[in-house]
Coordinates of C-alpha atoms and ligand atoms in Angstrom, one line a residue:
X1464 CA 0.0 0.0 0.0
X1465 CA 1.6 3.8 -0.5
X1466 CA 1.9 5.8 1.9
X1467 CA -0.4 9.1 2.3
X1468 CA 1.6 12.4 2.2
X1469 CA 0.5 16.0 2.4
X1470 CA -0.9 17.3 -0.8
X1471 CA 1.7 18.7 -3.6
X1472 CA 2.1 22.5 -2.5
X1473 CA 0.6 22.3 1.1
X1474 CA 2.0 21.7 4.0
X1475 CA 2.6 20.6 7.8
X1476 CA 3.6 23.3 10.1
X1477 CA 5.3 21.6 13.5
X1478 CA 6.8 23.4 16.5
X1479 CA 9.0 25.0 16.8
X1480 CA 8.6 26.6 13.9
X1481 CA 4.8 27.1 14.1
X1482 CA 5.8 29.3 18.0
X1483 CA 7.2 31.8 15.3
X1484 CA 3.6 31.4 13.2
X1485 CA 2.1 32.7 16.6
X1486 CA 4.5 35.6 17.4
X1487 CA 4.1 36.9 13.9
X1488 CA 0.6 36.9 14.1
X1489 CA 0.1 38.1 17.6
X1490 CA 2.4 41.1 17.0
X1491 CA -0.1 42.0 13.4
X1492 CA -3.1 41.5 16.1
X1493 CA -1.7 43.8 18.6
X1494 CA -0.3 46.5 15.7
X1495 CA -3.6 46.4 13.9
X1496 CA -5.8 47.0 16.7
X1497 CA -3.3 50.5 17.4
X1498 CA -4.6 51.4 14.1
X1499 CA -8.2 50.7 15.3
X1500 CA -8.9 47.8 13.2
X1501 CA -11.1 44.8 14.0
X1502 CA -11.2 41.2 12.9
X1503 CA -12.9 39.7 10.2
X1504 CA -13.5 36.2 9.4
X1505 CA -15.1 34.8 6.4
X1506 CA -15.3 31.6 4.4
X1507 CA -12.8 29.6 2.6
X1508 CA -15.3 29.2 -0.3
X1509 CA -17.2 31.5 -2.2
X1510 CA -19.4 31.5 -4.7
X1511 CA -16.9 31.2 -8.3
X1512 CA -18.5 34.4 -9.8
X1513 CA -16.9 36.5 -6.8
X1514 CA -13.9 35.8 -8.0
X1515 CA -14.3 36.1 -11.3
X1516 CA -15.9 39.5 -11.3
X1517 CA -14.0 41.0 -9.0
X1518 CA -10.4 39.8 -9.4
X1519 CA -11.3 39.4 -13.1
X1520 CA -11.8 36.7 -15.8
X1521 CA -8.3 37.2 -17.7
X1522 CA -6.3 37.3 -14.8
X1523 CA -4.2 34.0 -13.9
X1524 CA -5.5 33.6 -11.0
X1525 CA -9.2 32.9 -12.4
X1526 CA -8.7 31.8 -16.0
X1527 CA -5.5 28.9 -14.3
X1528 CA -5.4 28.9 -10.5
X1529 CA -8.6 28.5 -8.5
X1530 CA -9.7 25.3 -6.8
X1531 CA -13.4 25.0 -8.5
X1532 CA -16.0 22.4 -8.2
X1533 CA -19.9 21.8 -8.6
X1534 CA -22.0 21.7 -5.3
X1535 CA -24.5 19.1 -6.3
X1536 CA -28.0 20.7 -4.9
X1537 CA -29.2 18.1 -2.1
X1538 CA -32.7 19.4 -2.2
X1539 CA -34.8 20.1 -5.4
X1540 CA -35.4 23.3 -4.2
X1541 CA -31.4 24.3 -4.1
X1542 CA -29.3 24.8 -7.3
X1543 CA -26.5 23.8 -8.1
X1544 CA -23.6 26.4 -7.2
X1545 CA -20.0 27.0 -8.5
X1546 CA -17.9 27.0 -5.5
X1547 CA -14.4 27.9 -5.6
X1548 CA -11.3 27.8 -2.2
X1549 CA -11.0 31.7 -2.2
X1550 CA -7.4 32.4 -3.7
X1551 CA -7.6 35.8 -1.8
X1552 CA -9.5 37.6 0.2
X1553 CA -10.1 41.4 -0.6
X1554 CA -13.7 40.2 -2.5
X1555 CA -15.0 38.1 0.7
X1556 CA -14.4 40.8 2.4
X1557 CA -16.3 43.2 0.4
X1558 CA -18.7 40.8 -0.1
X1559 CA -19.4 40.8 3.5
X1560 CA -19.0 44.4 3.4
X1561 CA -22.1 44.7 1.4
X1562 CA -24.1 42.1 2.8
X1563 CA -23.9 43.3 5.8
X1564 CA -24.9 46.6 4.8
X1565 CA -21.5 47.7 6.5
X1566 CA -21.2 50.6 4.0
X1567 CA -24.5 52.3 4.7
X1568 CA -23.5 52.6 8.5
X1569 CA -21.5 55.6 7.1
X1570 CA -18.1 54.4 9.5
X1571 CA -14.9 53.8 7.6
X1572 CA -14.8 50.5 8.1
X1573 CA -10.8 48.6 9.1
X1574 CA -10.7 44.9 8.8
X1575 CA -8.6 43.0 8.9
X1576 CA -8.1 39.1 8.4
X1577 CA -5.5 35.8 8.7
X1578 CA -6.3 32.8 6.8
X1579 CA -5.6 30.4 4.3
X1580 CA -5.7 30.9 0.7
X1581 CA -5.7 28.6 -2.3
X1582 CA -3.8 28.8 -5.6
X1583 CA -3.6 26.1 -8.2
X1584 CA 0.5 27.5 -8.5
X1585 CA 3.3 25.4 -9.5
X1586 CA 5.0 25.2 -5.9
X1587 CA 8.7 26.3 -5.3
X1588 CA 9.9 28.3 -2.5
X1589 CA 8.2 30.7 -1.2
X1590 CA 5.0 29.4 -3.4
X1591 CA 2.5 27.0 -2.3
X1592 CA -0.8 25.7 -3.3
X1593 CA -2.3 26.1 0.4
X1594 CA -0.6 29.5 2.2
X1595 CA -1.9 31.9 4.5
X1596 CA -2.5 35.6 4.5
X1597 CA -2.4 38.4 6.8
X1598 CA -4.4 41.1 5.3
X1599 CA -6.5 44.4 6.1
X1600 CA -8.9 46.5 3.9
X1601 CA -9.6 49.7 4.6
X1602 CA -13.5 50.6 3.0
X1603 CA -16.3 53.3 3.4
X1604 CA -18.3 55.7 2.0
X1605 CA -16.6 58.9 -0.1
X1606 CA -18.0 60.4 3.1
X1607 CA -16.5 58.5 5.6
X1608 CA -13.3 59.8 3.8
X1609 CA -12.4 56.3 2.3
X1610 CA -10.9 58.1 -1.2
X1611 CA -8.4 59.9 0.6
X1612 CA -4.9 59.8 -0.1
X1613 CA -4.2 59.8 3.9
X1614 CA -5.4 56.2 4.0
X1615 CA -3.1 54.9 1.5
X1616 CA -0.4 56.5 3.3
X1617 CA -1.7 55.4 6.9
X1618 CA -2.0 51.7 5.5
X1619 CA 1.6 52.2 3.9
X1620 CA 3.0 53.6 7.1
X1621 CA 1.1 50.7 9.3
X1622 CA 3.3 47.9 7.4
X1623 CA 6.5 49.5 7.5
X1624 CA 5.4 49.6 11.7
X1625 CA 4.8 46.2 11.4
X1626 CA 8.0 45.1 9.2
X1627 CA 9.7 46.9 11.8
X1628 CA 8.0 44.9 14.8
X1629 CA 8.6 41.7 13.5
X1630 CA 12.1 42.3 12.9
X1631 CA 12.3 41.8 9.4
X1632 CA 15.3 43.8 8.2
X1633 CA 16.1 45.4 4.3
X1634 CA 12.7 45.3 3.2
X1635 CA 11.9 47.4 0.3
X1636 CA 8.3 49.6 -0.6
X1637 CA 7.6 49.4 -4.3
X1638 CA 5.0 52.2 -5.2
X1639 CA 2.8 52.9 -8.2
X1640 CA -0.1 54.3 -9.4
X1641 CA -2.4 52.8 -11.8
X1642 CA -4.8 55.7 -12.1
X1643 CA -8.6 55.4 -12.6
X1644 CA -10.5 53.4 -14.3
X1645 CA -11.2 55.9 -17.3
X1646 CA -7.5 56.3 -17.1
X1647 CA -6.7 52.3 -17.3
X1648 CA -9.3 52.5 -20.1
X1649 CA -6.6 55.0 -22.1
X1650 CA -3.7 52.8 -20.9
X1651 CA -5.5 49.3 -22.4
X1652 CA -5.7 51.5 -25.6
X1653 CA -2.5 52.7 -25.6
X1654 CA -1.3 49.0 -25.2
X1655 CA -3.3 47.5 -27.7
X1656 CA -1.9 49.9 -29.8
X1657 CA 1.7 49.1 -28.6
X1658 CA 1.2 45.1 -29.1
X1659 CA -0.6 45.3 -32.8
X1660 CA 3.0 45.1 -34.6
X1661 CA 4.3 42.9 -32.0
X1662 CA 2.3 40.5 -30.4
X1663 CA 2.8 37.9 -32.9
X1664 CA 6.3 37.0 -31.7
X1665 CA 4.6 36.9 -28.1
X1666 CA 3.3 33.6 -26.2
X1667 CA -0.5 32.4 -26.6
X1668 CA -1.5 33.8 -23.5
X1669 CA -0.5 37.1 -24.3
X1670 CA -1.8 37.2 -28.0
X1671 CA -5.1 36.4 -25.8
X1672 CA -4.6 39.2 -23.4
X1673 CA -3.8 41.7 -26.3
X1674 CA -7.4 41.3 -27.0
X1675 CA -9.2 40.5 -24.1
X1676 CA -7.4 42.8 -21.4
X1677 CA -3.8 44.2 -22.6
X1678 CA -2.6 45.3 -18.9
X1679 CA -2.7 41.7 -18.2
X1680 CA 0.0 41.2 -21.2
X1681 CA 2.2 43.1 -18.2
X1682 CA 1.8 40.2 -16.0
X1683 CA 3.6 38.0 -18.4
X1684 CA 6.4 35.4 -16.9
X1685 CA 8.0 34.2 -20.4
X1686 CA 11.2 35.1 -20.7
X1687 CA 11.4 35.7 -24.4
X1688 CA 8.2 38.0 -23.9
X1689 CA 10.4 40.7 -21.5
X1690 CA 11.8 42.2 -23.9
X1691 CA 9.3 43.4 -25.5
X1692 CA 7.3 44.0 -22.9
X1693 CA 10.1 46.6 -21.6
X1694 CA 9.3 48.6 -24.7
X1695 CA 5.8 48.9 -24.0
X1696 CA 3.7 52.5 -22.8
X1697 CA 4.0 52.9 -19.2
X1698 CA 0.7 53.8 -17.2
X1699 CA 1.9 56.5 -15.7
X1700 CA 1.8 58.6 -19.2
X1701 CA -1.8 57.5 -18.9
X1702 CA -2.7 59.4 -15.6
X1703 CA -5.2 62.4 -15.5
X1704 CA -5.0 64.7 -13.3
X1705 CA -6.8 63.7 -10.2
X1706 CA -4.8 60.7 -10.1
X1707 CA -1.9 62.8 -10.4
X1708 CA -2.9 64.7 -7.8
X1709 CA -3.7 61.8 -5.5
X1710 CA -0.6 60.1 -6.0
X1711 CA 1.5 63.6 -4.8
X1712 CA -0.5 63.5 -1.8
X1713 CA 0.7 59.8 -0.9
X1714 CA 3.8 60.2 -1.4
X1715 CA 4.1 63.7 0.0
X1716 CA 2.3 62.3 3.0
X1717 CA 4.6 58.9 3.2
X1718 CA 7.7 61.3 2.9
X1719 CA 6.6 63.2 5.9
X1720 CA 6.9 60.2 7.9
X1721 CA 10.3 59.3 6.7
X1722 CA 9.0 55.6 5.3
X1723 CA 11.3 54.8 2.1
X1724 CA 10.0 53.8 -0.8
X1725 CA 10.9 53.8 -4.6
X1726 CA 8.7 54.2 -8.0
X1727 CA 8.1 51.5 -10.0
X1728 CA 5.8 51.9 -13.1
X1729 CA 5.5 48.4 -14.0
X1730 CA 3.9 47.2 -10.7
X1731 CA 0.3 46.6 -12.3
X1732 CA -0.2 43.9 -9.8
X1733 CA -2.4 40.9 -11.3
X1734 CA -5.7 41.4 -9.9
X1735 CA -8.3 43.4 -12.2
X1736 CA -10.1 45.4 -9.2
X1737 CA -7.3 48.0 -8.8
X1738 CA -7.4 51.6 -9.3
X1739 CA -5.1 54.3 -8.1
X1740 CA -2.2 53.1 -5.7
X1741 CA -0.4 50.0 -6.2
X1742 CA 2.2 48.6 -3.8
X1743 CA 4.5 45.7 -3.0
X1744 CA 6.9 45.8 0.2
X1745 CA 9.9 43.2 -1.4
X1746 CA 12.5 41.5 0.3
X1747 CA 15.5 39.9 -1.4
X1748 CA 16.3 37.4 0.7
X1749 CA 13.3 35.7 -1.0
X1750 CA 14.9 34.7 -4.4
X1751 CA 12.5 34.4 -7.2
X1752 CA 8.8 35.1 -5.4
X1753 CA 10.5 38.1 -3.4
X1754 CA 6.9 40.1 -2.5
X1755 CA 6.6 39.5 1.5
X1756 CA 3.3 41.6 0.9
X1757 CA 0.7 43.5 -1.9
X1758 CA -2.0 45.8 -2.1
X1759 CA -3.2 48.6 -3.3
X1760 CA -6.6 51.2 -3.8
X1761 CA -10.2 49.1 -4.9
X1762 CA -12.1 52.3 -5.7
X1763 CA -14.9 50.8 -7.8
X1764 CA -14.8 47.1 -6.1
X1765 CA -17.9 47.5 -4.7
X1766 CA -20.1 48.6 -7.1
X1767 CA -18.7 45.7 -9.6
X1768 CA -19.7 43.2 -6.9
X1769 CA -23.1 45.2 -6.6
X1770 CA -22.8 47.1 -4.1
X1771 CA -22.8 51.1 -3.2
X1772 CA -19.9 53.1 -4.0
X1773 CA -17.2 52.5 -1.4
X1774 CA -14.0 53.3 -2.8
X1775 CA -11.1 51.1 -0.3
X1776 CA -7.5 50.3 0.1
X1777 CA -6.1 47.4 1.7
X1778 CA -3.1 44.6 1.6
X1779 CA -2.5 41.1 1.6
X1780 CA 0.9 39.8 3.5
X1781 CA 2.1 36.7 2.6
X1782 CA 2.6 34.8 6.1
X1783 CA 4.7 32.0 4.9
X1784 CA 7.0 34.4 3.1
X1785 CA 7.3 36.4 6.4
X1786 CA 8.1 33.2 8.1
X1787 CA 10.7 32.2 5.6
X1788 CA 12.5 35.5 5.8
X1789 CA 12.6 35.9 9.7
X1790 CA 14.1 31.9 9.7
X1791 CA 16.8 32.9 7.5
X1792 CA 17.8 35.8 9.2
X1793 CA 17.4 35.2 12.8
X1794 CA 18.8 32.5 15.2
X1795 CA 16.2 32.2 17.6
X1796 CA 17.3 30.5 21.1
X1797 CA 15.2 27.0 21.0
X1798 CA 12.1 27.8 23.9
X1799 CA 12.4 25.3 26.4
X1800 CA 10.5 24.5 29.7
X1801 CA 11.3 25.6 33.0
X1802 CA 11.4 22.6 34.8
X1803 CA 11.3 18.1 33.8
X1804 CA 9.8 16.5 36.4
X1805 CA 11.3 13.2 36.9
X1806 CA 9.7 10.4 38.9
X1807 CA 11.7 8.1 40.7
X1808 CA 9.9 4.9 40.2
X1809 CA 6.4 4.7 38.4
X1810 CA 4.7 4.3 42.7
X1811 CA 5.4 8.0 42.4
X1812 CA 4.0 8.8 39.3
X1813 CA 0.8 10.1 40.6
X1814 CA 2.9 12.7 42.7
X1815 CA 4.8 13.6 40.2
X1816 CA 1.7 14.5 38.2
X1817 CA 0.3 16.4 40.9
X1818 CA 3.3 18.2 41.4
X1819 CA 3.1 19.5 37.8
X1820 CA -0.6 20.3 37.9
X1821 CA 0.7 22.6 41.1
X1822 CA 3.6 24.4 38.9
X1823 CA 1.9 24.6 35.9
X1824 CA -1.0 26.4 37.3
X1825 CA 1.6 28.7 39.0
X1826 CA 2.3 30.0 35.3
X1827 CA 5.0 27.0 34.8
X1828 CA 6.4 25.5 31.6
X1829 CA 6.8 22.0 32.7
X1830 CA 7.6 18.4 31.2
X1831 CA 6.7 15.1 32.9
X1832 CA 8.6 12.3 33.0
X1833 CA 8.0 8.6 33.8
X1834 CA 8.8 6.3 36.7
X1835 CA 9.7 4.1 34.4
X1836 CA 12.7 6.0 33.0
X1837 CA 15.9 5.2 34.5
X1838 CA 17.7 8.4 36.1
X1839 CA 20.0 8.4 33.1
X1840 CA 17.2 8.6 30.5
X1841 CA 15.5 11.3 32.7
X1842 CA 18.1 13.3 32.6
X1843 CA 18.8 13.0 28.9
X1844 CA 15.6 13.6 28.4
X1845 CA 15.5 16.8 30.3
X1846 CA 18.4 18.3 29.1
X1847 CA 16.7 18.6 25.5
X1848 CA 14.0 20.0 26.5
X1849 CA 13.9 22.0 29.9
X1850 CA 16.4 24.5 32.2
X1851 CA 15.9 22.3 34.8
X1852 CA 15.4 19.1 36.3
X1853 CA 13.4 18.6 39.5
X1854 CA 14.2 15.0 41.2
X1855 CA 10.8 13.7 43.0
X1856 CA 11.5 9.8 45.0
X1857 CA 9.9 8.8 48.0
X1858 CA 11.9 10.8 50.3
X1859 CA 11.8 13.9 48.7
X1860 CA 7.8 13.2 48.8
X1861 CA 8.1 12.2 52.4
X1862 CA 10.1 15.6 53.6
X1863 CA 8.9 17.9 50.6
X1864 CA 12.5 19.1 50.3
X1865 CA 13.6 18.7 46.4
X1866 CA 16.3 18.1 44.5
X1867 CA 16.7 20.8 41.4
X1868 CA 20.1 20.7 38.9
X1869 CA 20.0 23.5 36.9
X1870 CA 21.8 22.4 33.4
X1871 CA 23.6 26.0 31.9
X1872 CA 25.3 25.9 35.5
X1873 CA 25.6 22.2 37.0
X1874 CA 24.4 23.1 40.3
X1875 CA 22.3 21.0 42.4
X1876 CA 19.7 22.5 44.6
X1877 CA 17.4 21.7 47.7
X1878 CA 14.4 23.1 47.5
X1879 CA 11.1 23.3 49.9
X1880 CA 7.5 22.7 47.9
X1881 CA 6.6 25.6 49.1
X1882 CA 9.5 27.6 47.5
X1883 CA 9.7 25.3 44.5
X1884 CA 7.5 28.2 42.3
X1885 CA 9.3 30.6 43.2
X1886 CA 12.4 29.0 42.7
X1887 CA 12.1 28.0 39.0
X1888 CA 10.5 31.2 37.8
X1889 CA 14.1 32.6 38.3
Ligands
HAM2492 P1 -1.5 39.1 -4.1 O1 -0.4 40.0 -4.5 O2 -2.1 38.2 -5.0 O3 -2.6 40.1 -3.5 O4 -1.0 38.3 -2.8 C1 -0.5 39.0 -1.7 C2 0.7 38.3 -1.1 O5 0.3 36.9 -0.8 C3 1.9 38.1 -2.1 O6 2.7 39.3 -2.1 C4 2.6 36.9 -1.5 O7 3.4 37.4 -0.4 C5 1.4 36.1 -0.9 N1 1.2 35.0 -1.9 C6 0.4 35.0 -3.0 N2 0.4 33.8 -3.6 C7 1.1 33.0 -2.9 C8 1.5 31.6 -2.9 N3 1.1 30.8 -3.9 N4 2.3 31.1 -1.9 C9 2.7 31.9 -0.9 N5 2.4 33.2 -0.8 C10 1.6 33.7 -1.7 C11 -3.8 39.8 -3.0 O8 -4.1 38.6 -2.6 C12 -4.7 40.9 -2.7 N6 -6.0 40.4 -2.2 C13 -4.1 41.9 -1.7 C14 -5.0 43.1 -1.4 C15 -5.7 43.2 -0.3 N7 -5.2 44.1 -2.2 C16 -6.0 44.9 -1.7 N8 -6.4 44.4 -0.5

């Protein structure tokens, strides 16, 4: 019989690698809620047609990478639905948005999210099938002040706070602007224009796009295509004014704040919904999939999934690649308990388990051992995984004096019960 193994581009995450999973999100919890941000959760799946208006039919991620499949209706009075694993999350979110009838409560509304994602990707490091995001979107009525250049450069200035938090050294912010949508409508012109003489020495895919949606032509990974597409318009000749104006503002505002950043007028970014500000925060420890995060301005999200006009902004931070980059670049000191417990004989191990309920609800990190080990074992044992080793036979029960060794020094100490707590917090 084979054996079973995790999927082709998921994976298991074990300790202790998953204690740096938890820091990394506990740290975006505690510097998102500074920013006065609250959680959302929504579902893994989604209805297909989400995806496919919102992040768009031409992109990759609809036309090659989404996990799809027919939900047979159970009842005759249920159809059947196109589901699909959400491959991101910005949609569900303003999906929920609208549902909810978030928008009409007038508030800006700050979410933010941590979940898995699903992308039908051909996996290499740094790119899985199954990997999880940290994200926030940042939506509202033109009211609530949601199309103001401020936000972008709050939500810019946000990550480089958390970046900075987590420790992750040399990152770099990649800004552009991809206008509005009358103003991508120009560019897509402008392109098409561009690839008429040329697209015939291009690959399938982008004599497709040339038609369909040229910008997507941008998002092109065939080598022999680059060169040519180095040639082509870039957007930023396309910009009207407003969008020049509202691009000054975000970077006037991110350069009073000191947060770095350089141009870059290729970064399209390959979902459809964009408008405005586009950004990537890369880091080149990464090698080939080097974004640690995206994101970027949604202006007219809403009202292609339906709802009222609530222009957003928001970001997607690719956990794994966070993870990746902080293993590589920090030695973190193995976390070990504060005390083994070993049992001298398995008559005490009853005691020896009581004495561990008593520690560990005084706030201890403790590991058990068992009677049954000899002393050598227990001490082998301990020394891989605690500071300390606390002896318990029957006359250390009998006079509640223990015997502690502390391993970094190779004393021995005798400790009273009563002090034990105390004595191994230190
Ligand atoms: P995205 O650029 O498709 O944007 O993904 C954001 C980040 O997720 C990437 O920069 C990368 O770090 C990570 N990521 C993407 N695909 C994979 C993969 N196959 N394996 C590992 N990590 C991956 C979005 O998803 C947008 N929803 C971001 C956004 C939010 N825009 C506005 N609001």
């Amino acid at each position: 019989m084979s054996t079973l193994k995790a999927v082709r581009g998921t994976r298991d995450l074990l300790p202790p690698e998953t204690a740096l999973w938890n820091r990394i999100e506990a740290t975006a919890r505690a510097v998102f809620a500074r920013y006065n941000f609250g959680e959302i959760r929504t579902p893994v799946f989604e209805d297909t047609a989400l995806f496919a208006r919102s992040v768009g039919e031409e992109t990759d991620i609809v036309s090659k990478e989404m996990y799809t499949w027919e939900d047979r209706a159970r009842a005759q009075s249920e159809k059947t639905q196109t589901l699909t694993l959400r491959p991101e999350n910005t949609a569900g979110v303003v999906r929920a948005a609208i549902e909810h009838n978030l928008i009409e409560s007038g508030q800006l509304q700050k979410l933010y999210y941590i979940g898995p994602q699903f992308r039908r990707e051909r996996p290499q490091k740094g790119r899985y099938r199954q990997f999880s995001q940290i994200g926030a979107e940042v939506i509202g009525p033109p009211s609530a002040g949601s199309e103001s250049p401020l936000r972008d450069a709050e939500v810019l200035e946000m990550l480089a706070t958390l970046l900075d938090e987590l420790g992750i050294k040399d990152w770099t912010l990649e800004l552009n602007s991809v206008g509005s949508s009358a103003d991508r409508e120009r560019y897509n012109q402008a392109l098409r224009a561009a690839l008429v003489p040329v697209v015939s020495q291009m690959c399938a895919d982008c004599q497709r796009r040339a038609v369909t949606n040229p910008l997507r032509v941008l998002d092109c990974k065939v080598p022999a295509d680059q060169p040519i597409i180095e040639k082509l318009p870039v957007i930023a000749d396309s910009l009207d004014q407003e969008s020049e104006k509202h691009f000054a503002a975000v970077t006037a505002a991110l350069d009073a704040t000191g947060v770095p950043y350089t141009l870059n007028h290729r970064l399209v970014r390959g979902l459809d919904y964009y408008t405005r500000t586009t950004f990537e925060f890369t880091h080149g420890g990464l090698g080939a999939q080097n974004a640690l995060l995206g994101g970027g301005r949604y202006d007219g999200l809403s009202e292609m999934l339906g709802g009222p006009k609530a222009p957003g902004i928001g970001f997607a931070i690719g956990e794994d690649r966070l993870v990746l980059t902080l293993l590589a670049q920090e030695v973190a000191p193995p976390q070990v308990a504060d005390a083994f417990i070993a049992p001298l004989g398995e008559g005490l191990n009853a005691a020896a388990l009581t004495l561990a309920r008593e520690l560990r609800r005084a706030g201890l990190w403790i590991e058990l051992g068992d009677g049954s080990f000899r002393l050598k074992k227990s001490f082998d044992a301990a020394e891989k995984t605690a500071r300390r080793i606390v002896i318990l036979g029957e006359d250390e029960l009998k006079s509640g004096i223990l015997t502690v060794k502390t391993f970094a020094t190779g004393i021995q100490t005798k400790v009273s019960r009563a002090e034990l707590a105390g004595f191994l917090s230190n």
